Short mmCIF file of C-alpha atoms in Angstrom, two decimals:
data_model
loop_
_atom_site.label_atom_id
_atom_site.label_comp_id
_atom_site.label_asym_id
_atom_site.label_seq_id
_atom_site.Cartn_x
_atom_site.Cartn_y
_atom_site.Cartn_z
CA MET A 441 206.90 17.80 -48.47
CA ARG A 442 208.24 20.00 -45.93
CA LYS A 443 206.18 21.19 -43.05
CA THR A 444 206.70 24.57 -40.85
CA THR A 445 204.32 25.65 -38.73
CA THR A 446 204.48 29.32 -37.33
CA LYS A 447 202.08 32.02 -35.40
CA LEU A 448 200.64 35.18 -36.95
CA ALA A 449 201.14 38.54 -34.85
CA ASP A 450 197.57 38.34 -33.37
CA GLY A 451 198.28 34.65 -32.47
CA ARG A 452 196.88 32.57 -35.14
CA GLU A 453 198.57 29.48 -36.59
CA LEU A 454 200.18 29.42 -40.20
CA ILE A 455 201.53 26.67 -41.95
CA TYR A 456 203.82 26.44 -45.10
CA TYR A 457 204.17 23.27 -47.11
CA ASP A 458 207.27 23.18 -49.23
CA ARG A 459 208.41 20.87 -52.12
CA ASP A 460 212.08 21.94 -51.19
CA GLU A 461 213.14 19.99 -48.08
CA SER A 462 215.59 23.01 -46.87
CA ALA A 463 212.88 25.79 -47.18
CA LEU A 464 213.58 28.02 -44.34
CA ARG A 465 210.38 29.73 -42.78
CA ASP A 466 211.61 32.23 -40.24
CA VAL A 467 210.16 35.42 -41.06
CA ARG A 468 207.90 36.89 -38.55
CA ASP A 469 204.56 38.80 -39.02
CA ARG A 470 205.49 42.30 -38.28
CA ARG A 471 201.70 43.50 -38.27
CA PRO A 472 200.60 45.08 -35.43
CA LEU A 473 197.47 43.05 -35.09
CA GLU A 474 195.16 42.70 -31.82
CA PRO A 475 193.92 38.71 -31.11
CA THR A 476 190.20 38.19 -32.72
CA ALA A 477 187.37 36.77 -30.89
CA SER A 478 184.61 34.73 -32.63
CA LEU A 479 181.21 35.11 -31.21
CA ALA A 480 179.94 32.49 -33.36
CA GLU A 481 177.30 30.09 -32.31
CA ILE A 482 175.31 26.63 -34.02
CA ARG A 483 171.56 27.04 -33.92
CA ARG A 484 169.25 23.61 -34.63
CA ASP A 485 166.43 24.32 -36.77
CA PRO A 486 163.63 22.40 -35.12
CA VAL A 487 161.28 21.97 -38.24
CA LEU A 488 164.34 20.57 -40.40
CA GLY A 489 166.72 19.39 -37.82
CA ASP A 490 169.62 21.01 -39.43
CA TRP A 491 172.34 22.93 -37.54
CA VAL A 492 172.75 26.50 -38.72
CA THR A 493 176.00 28.64 -38.00
CA VAL A 494 175.35 32.32 -36.92
CA ALA A 495 178.43 34.43 -37.25
CA ALA A 496 177.10 37.97 -37.55
CA HIS A 497 181.21 39.07 -36.76
CA ARG A 498 181.85 38.24 -40.27
CA GLN A 499 180.35 41.41 -41.69
CA ALA A 500 183.50 43.20 -41.42
CA ARG A 501 185.77 40.60 -43.68
CA THR A 502 187.64 41.86 -46.14
CA TYR A 503 185.98 42.48 -49.35
CA HIS A 504 187.00 42.96 -53.09
CA PRO A 505 190.51 44.45 -51.99
CA PRO A 506 192.36 45.95 -55.38
CA ALA A 507 195.24 43.52 -56.16
CA ASP A 508 198.11 45.15 -54.57
CA GLU A 509 196.34 45.20 -51.11
CA CYS A 510 195.61 41.30 -51.67
CA PRO A 511 196.24 39.78 -48.30
CA LEU A 512 196.39 36.37 -49.64
CA CYS A 513 199.97 37.49 -51.38
CA PRO A 514 203.36 37.19 -50.05
CA SER A 515 204.39 40.38 -48.05
CA GLN A 516 206.78 42.55 -50.08
CA GLY A 517 208.85 45.49 -48.19
CA ASP A 518 206.40 47.60 -46.25
CA ARG A 519 203.31 45.70 -47.86
CA LEU A 520 202.29 43.02 -45.06
CA SER A 521 199.80 40.70 -45.64
CA GLU A 522 198.52 37.32 -44.40
CA ILE A 523 201.90 35.64 -45.11
CA PRO A 524 205.05 37.30 -43.67
CA ALA A 525 207.38 35.33 -46.61
CA ALA A 526 208.37 37.04 -49.53
CA ASP A 527 207.14 34.03 -51.94
CA TYR A 528 205.63 30.35 -50.94
CA ASP A 529 204.47 27.04 -52.33
CA VAL A 530 201.41 26.35 -50.39
CA VAL A 531 200.60 28.01 -47.43
CA VAL A 532 197.36 27.36 -44.93
CA PHE A 533 196.24 29.68 -41.73
CA GLU A 534 193.43 30.33 -39.53
CA ASN A 535 190.91 32.65 -41.07
CA ARG A 536 190.83 35.96 -39.38
CA PHE A 537 187.23 35.88 -39.70
CA PRO A 538 186.18 32.28 -39.09
CA SER A 539 182.39 31.08 -39.02
CA LEU A 540 183.96 28.57 -36.41
CA ALA A 541 186.73 29.16 -33.82
CA ALA A 542 188.51 26.52 -31.71
CA ASP A 543 188.01 28.92 -28.60
CA ALA A 544 184.80 29.49 -27.40
CA ALA A 545 185.72 31.71 -24.77
CA ALA A 546 184.20 34.49 -25.95
CA TYR A 547 180.75 33.17 -26.77
CA VAL A 548 180.59 32.09 -23.19
CA GLU A 549 181.33 35.11 -21.72
CA ALA A 550 178.74 37.06 -23.99
CA THR A 551 176.00 34.52 -23.38
CA GLY A 552 176.66 33.47 -19.87
CA GLY A 553 177.52 29.57 -21.35
CA ALA A 554 175.94 27.73 -23.99
CA ALA A 555 172.19 27.04 -24.01
CA ALA A 556 169.92 24.22 -22.58
CA GLY A 557 172.94 23.84 -19.86
CA GLN A 558 175.29 22.04 -22.25
CA PRO A 559 178.80 22.84 -21.81
CA PRO A 560 181.24 24.25 -24.98
CA SER A 561 182.84 21.46 -25.57
CA THR A 562 180.02 18.89 -26.12
CA ALA A 563 179.39 17.92 -30.12
CA PRO A 564 175.59 18.03 -31.22
CA SER A 565 174.13 14.31 -30.63
CA ALA A 566 172.78 12.25 -33.59
CA ASP A 567 169.35 13.15 -31.64
CA PRO A 568 169.45 16.61 -30.59
CA SER A 569 165.40 16.64 -29.28
CA ALA A 570 166.49 14.04 -26.52
CA GLU A 571 169.10 16.76 -24.86
CA SER A 572 166.75 19.19 -23.96
CA PRO A 573 163.00 19.97 -24.13
CA THR A 574 163.38 23.70 -25.58
CA LEU A 575 162.99 24.23 -28.94
CA HIS A 576 165.72 26.90 -28.94
CA LEU A 577 168.81 24.49 -28.82
CA ALA A 578 172.06 26.66 -29.43
CA ARG A 579 175.92 25.97 -28.95
CA PRO A 580 179.11 27.62 -29.09
CA GLY A 581 180.27 27.79 -32.92
CA VAL A 582 183.15 25.75 -31.67
CA GLY A 583 185.52 24.11 -34.79
CA ARG A 584 188.19 25.78 -37.33
CA CYS A 585 188.10 27.60 -40.64
CA GLU A 586 191.17 27.57 -42.50
CA VAL A 587 192.38 29.46 -45.80
CA VAL A 588 194.20 27.31 -48.03
CA CYS A 589 196.52 29.83 -50.63
CA PHE A 590 197.65 27.30 -53.44
CA THR A 591 200.13 29.35 -55.10
CA ALA A 592 201.70 32.78 -54.60
CA ASP A 593 200.72 34.02 -58.22
CA HIS A 594 197.98 36.44 -57.29
CA ARG A 595 196.73 36.18 -61.40
CA ALA A 596 197.09 32.18 -61.32
CA SER A 597 194.24 29.46 -61.06
CA PHE A 598 194.20 26.04 -59.89
CA ALA A 599 193.53 24.46 -63.47
CA GLY A 600 197.15 26.39 -64.25
CA LEU A 601 198.93 24.82 -61.36
CA ASP A 602 201.47 21.88 -62.47
CA GLU A 603 201.19 18.42 -61.39
CA ALA A 604 203.60 18.62 -58.79
CA LYS A 605 201.71 21.87 -56.93
CA VAL A 606 198.41 19.82 -57.06
CA ARG A 607 200.37 17.07 -55.40
CA LEU A 608 201.66 19.24 -52.91
CA VAL A 609 197.86 20.75 -52.43
CA LEU A 610 196.16 17.40 -51.98
CA ASP A 611 198.86 16.65 -48.98
CA ALA A 612 198.06 19.86 -47.37
CA TRP A 613 194.33 18.73 -47.67
CA THR A 614 195.27 15.25 -46.60
CA ASP A 615 197.24 16.66 -43.42
CA ARG A 616 194.80 18.95 -42.46
CA THR A 617 192.07 16.58 -42.62
CA ALA A 618 194.04 14.50 -40.22
CA GLU A 619 194.87 17.09 -37.61
CA LEU A 620 191.62 18.76 -37.80
CA GLY A 621 189.96 15.30 -37.61
CA SER A 622 191.71 14.64 -34.47
CA LEU A 623 190.21 17.67 -32.51
CA PRO A 624 187.73 16.53 -29.64
CA ASP A 625 184.86 19.05 -31.24
CA VAL A 626 185.16 18.20 -34.70
CA ASP A 627 182.81 15.94 -36.34
CA GLN A 628 183.53 16.57 -39.80
CA VAL A 629 186.39 18.21 -41.76
CA PHE A 630 185.16 19.86 -45.38
CA CYS A 631 187.89 20.76 -48.01
CA PHE A 632 186.72 23.36 -50.91
CA GLU A 633 187.24 25.84 -52.94
CA ASN A 634 184.85 28.77 -54.25
CA ARG A 635 186.21 30.23 -57.67
CA GLY A 636 184.84 33.38 -59.12
CA ALA A 637 182.83 36.71 -58.44
CA GLU A 638 180.07 34.77 -59.67
CA ILE A 639 180.22 32.40 -56.61
CA GLY A 640 180.49 35.09 -54.34
CA VAL A 641 184.34 35.09 -53.59
CA THR A 642 185.49 38.10 -52.32
CA LEU A 643 189.29 37.54 -52.61
CA ALA A 644 190.41 37.06 -56.19
CA HIS A 645 193.77 35.33 -55.03
CA PRO A 646 193.85 31.40 -55.99
CA HIS A 647 192.94 29.66 -52.65
CA GLY A 648 190.57 27.29 -50.99
CA GLN A 649 189.10 26.74 -47.65
CA ILE A 650 188.59 23.93 -45.07
CA TYR A 651 185.50 24.19 -42.26
CA ALA A 652 185.96 21.89 -39.28
CA PHE A 653 182.71 21.62 -38.05
CA PRO A 654 181.25 20.45 -35.08
CA PHE A 655 178.64 18.68 -36.35
CA THR A 656 177.39 16.51 -39.64
CA THR A 657 176.44 18.72 -42.18
CA PRO A 658 172.98 18.38 -43.60
CA ARG A 659 173.68 16.99 -46.99
CA THR A 660 175.79 14.58 -45.31
CA VAL A 661 173.26 13.38 -43.32
CA LYS A 662 171.16 12.78 -46.42
CA MET A 663 174.06 10.68 -47.91
CA ILE A 664 174.21 8.60 -44.61
CA THR A 665 170.48 7.89 -44.79
CA GLN A 666 170.44 7.19 -48.43
CA ALA A 667 173.58 4.61 -47.88
CA ASN A 668 172.36 3.27 -44.71
CA GLU A 669 168.86 2.29 -46.78
CA HIS A 670 170.34 0.91 -49.63
CA ARG A 671 172.78 -1.34 -47.34
CA ALA A 672 169.99 -2.72 -45.51
CA ARG A 673 167.91 -3.10 -48.89
CA THR A 674 170.69 -4.65 -51.10
CA GLY A 675 173.43 -5.59 -48.54
CA ARG A 676 175.46 -3.46 -50.65
CA ASN A 677 177.40 0.01 -50.64
CA LEU A 678 175.68 2.66 -52.35
CA PHE A 679 178.58 4.54 -53.48
CA GLU A 680 180.08 1.06 -54.93
CA ASP A 681 177.32 0.30 -56.75
CA LEU A 682 176.99 3.98 -57.88
CA LEU A 683 180.27 4.14 -59.63
CA ALA A 684 179.98 0.38 -61.08
CA ALA A 685 176.42 1.64 -62.66
CA GLU A 686 178.48 4.45 -64.43
CA LEU A 687 181.19 2.31 -65.56
CA ALA A 688 178.89 -0.05 -67.27
CA ASP A 689 177.02 2.40 -68.91
CA PRO A 690 179.39 5.30 -69.60
CA VAL A 691 177.26 7.75 -71.29
CA ARG A 692 178.07 10.04 -68.55
CA VAL A 693 181.49 8.93 -67.79
CA VAL A 694 183.90 12.04 -68.30
CA LEU A 695 187.30 10.77 -67.48
CA ALA A 696 188.42 7.37 -66.61
CA GLY A 697 191.74 6.62 -64.94
CA GLU A 698 193.74 3.47 -63.64
CA HIS A 699 192.25 4.65 -59.90
CA TRP A 700 190.15 7.64 -60.27
CA THR A 701 186.52 7.93 -62.47
CA ALA A 702 184.90 11.35 -63.10
CA PHE A 703 181.17 11.37 -64.60
CA VAL A 704 177.87 13.65 -64.46
CA PRO A 705 175.70 11.92 -62.14
CA PHE A 706 172.61 10.84 -63.25
CA ALA A 707 170.27 13.54 -61.38
CA ALA A 708 173.00 15.99 -61.50
CA ARG A 709 171.17 19.41 -60.29
CA TRP A 710 173.97 21.77 -61.81
CA PRO A 711 174.06 22.69 -65.96
CA TYR A 712 177.34 21.34 -65.17
CA GLU A 713 178.54 18.98 -62.75
CA ALA A 714 180.99 16.17 -62.31
CA HIS A 715 181.63 14.11 -59.57
CA LEU A 716 185.47 12.28 -59.34
CA TYR A 717 185.52 9.36 -57.41
CA PRO A 718 188.56 7.09 -56.31
CA ASN A 719 187.95 3.39 -57.61
CA ARG A 720 188.46 2.20 -54.19
CA ARG A 721 186.12 3.22 -52.13
CA VAL A 722 187.78 4.77 -49.05
CA PRO A 723 186.56 6.99 -46.43
CA ALA A 724 188.67 10.33 -46.33
CA LEU A 725 191.53 11.61 -48.13
CA THR A 726 193.75 10.12 -45.36
CA ALA A 727 193.10 6.99 -46.55
CA LEU A 728 194.12 7.35 -50.24
CA ASN A 729 197.43 5.43 -51.19
CA GLU A 730 200.27 6.39 -53.14
CA ALA A 731 199.08 5.37 -56.70
CA GLU A 732 195.70 7.32 -55.99
CA ARG A 733 197.69 10.44 -54.83
CA ALA A 734 200.40 10.01 -57.94
CA GLU A 735 197.17 9.87 -60.36
CA PHE A 736 194.69 12.64 -58.69
CA PRO A 737 196.64 15.51 -60.13
CA ARG A 738 196.65 14.71 -63.63
CA LEU A 739 192.80 14.04 -63.91
CA TYR A 740 191.76 16.47 -61.73
CA LEU A 741 193.72 19.16 -63.98
CA GLU A 742 192.17 17.75 -66.97
CA LEU A 743 188.66 18.20 -65.70
CA LEU A 744 189.31 21.61 -64.12
CA ARG A 745 190.46 22.39 -67.56
CA ARG A 746 187.71 21.16 -69.11
CA PHE A 747 185.33 23.19 -67.38
CA ASP A 748 187.35 26.63 -68.39
CA ARG A 749 186.76 25.50 -72.23
CA LEU A 750 183.08 25.06 -71.95
CA PHE A 751 181.78 28.50 -72.35
CA GLY A 752 184.34 29.39 -75.21
CA THR A 753 182.44 31.45 -78.17
CA GLY A 754 184.82 30.48 -80.43
CA ALA A 755 185.74 34.14 -81.27
CA GLU A 756 188.60 34.23 -78.96
CA ALA A 757 191.98 35.04 -80.78
CA PRO A 758 194.23 32.02 -81.06
CA ASP A 759 196.17 33.30 -77.79
CA GLN A 760 193.43 34.13 -75.79
CA LEU A 761 191.61 32.16 -73.36
CA PRO A 762 187.72 32.05 -73.21
CA PRO A 763 186.69 33.74 -69.64
CA PRO A 764 187.03 31.40 -66.60
CA THR A 765 184.32 29.58 -65.49
CA PRO A 766 183.13 30.20 -61.83
CA TYR A 767 182.68 26.81 -60.18
CA ILE A 768 182.53 25.03 -56.25
CA ALA A 769 185.04 22.14 -55.65
CA ALA A 770 183.89 20.16 -53.06
CA TRP A 771 185.73 17.20 -51.32
CA HIS A 772 182.59 14.84 -49.40
CA GLN A 773 184.44 12.68 -46.54
CA ALA A 774 182.92 10.56 -44.04
CA PRO A 775 182.00 12.27 -40.67
CA ARG A 776 183.47 10.94 -37.35
CA ARG A 777 180.29 9.28 -36.46
CA GLY A 778 177.81 7.12 -38.55
CA GLY A 779 179.81 7.49 -41.86
CA ALA A 780 180.92 3.88 -42.10
CA GLU A 781 179.42 3.28 -45.56
CA LEU A 782 179.93 6.80 -47.32
CA ALA A 783 182.69 7.51 -49.82
CA LEU A 784 185.46 10.40 -50.52
CA HIS A 785 184.73 11.97 -53.33
CA LEU A 786 184.82 15.49 -55.20
CA GLU A 787 182.06 17.22 -56.50
CA LEU A 788 182.69 19.94 -59.00
CA PHE A 789 179.95 22.28 -60.70
CA THR A 790 179.32 25.60 -62.01
CA ILE A 791 176.40 27.85 -61.89
CA ARG A 792 177.18 29.09 -65.30
CA ARG A 793 174.31 27.60 -67.75
CA THR A 794 175.78 28.89 -71.15
CA VAL A 795 177.33 31.88 -72.52
CA GLY A 796 176.72 34.97 -70.47
CA LYS A 797 173.62 33.30 -68.29
CA LEU A 798 173.84 32.26 -64.80
CA LYS A 799 171.83 29.64 -62.84
CA PHE A 800 170.41 31.42 -60.22
CA LEU A 801 168.34 29.30 -57.27
CA ALA A 802 165.17 30.80 -56.94
CA GLY A 803 161.73 30.00 -55.67
CA VAL A 804 161.68 26.42 -56.56
CA GLU A 805 165.45 25.53 -55.62
CA SER A 806 165.78 28.02 -52.65
CA GLY A 807 162.38 27.80 -51.32
CA MET A 808 161.56 23.99 -51.73
CA ASP A 809 164.81 22.91 -52.32
CA ALA A 810 163.62 21.09 -55.58
CA PHE A 811 166.26 21.51 -58.08
CA VAL A 812 165.58 22.43 -61.82
CA ASN A 813 168.36 21.80 -64.36
CA ASP A 814 168.43 23.45 -67.67
CA VAL A 815 171.02 21.01 -69.41
CA SER A 816 170.36 17.09 -69.30
CA PRO A 817 173.24 15.12 -67.55
CA GLU A 818 173.77 13.44 -70.83
CA ALA A 819 174.23 16.42 -73.04
CA ALA A 820 176.58 17.69 -70.23
CA ALA A 821 178.72 14.85 -69.88
CA GLN A 822 179.42 14.88 -73.98
CA ARG A 823 180.26 18.49 -73.93
CA LEU A 824 182.84 18.20 -71.45
CA ARG A 825 184.15 15.06 -73.57
CA GLU A 826 184.13 17.25 -76.63
CA VAL A 827 186.36 19.80 -75.02
CA ALA A 828 189.24 17.48 -74.33
CA THR A 829 192.72 18.83 -75.27
#
């Protein structure tokens, strides 16, 4: 892999990842861009203890542009995009409309400094209530948001990539996890892909994102709590026991390789949800070995392609594919602090529950965070096995 780091016209970082070691990336960004400023801040919910990001400046971000104005396609002639090159393998760049930003100067200038007397570089601690007597605790939204373009082909999808390209994406995710995780204000690195307008995607080009959070996310805090309680109760690791239990009774196992296993969780929240675990517990992408990296592309592509075959009506012509399945793919990695018991894994789920129908998070889900699933996990796993090639 060849990695080339450069700058866009407004100073944001852009990184090319190429399979060709001789690739030359010296095309400059010719757009007349002014530097951007983020006024994001994080606020602690005094009732739940969660950190919430407030990023009102994102209201002006690009929204459903036509294909010939896509900012993630390569630049061609006078049609200039976020990627100056005329073609690329994989590209990562700083989001122009970030929820979190590394430079907190704009926040400090606008607010007169962080709330409760905390300096902008101070990350939230495990016990925020001990830091300040105020219920209204806020800090600069220090962190980083990056866009990952999986391919230069606007019409492609992740499931349509070849294994070599998926390996390059995995290497890019790993490289960014290492770099962002080393930043002093970053506590957790989150790589993910939103796919489909139904999910809320505003750019149709195949891409994902990476968030470098200055706090541990609420879902990860819950995982850590459960894993620590399991260790105290049993003396064993929760995630190792979980994977062993699924393999011992494989009714919910969807795919099993030498180094990875995909299964539908026992208490799945979504109609079709699969978790992909390395068989060897590791905390983060950076800890995967070569054998695990080599096998991942084949298994992950097969899993994505099965998701795309879930909702075929059977009426498609032989050369016609069913409509693409909207999904979210999320990597869960251990944070910098307190995550010794966590296991790296990818969670993939769709909000579609059947042909032409979506699962909406209404009263009990959105209001009480109490999920009701319309499909039994065992039936979902059986369906995902049935749609194998």
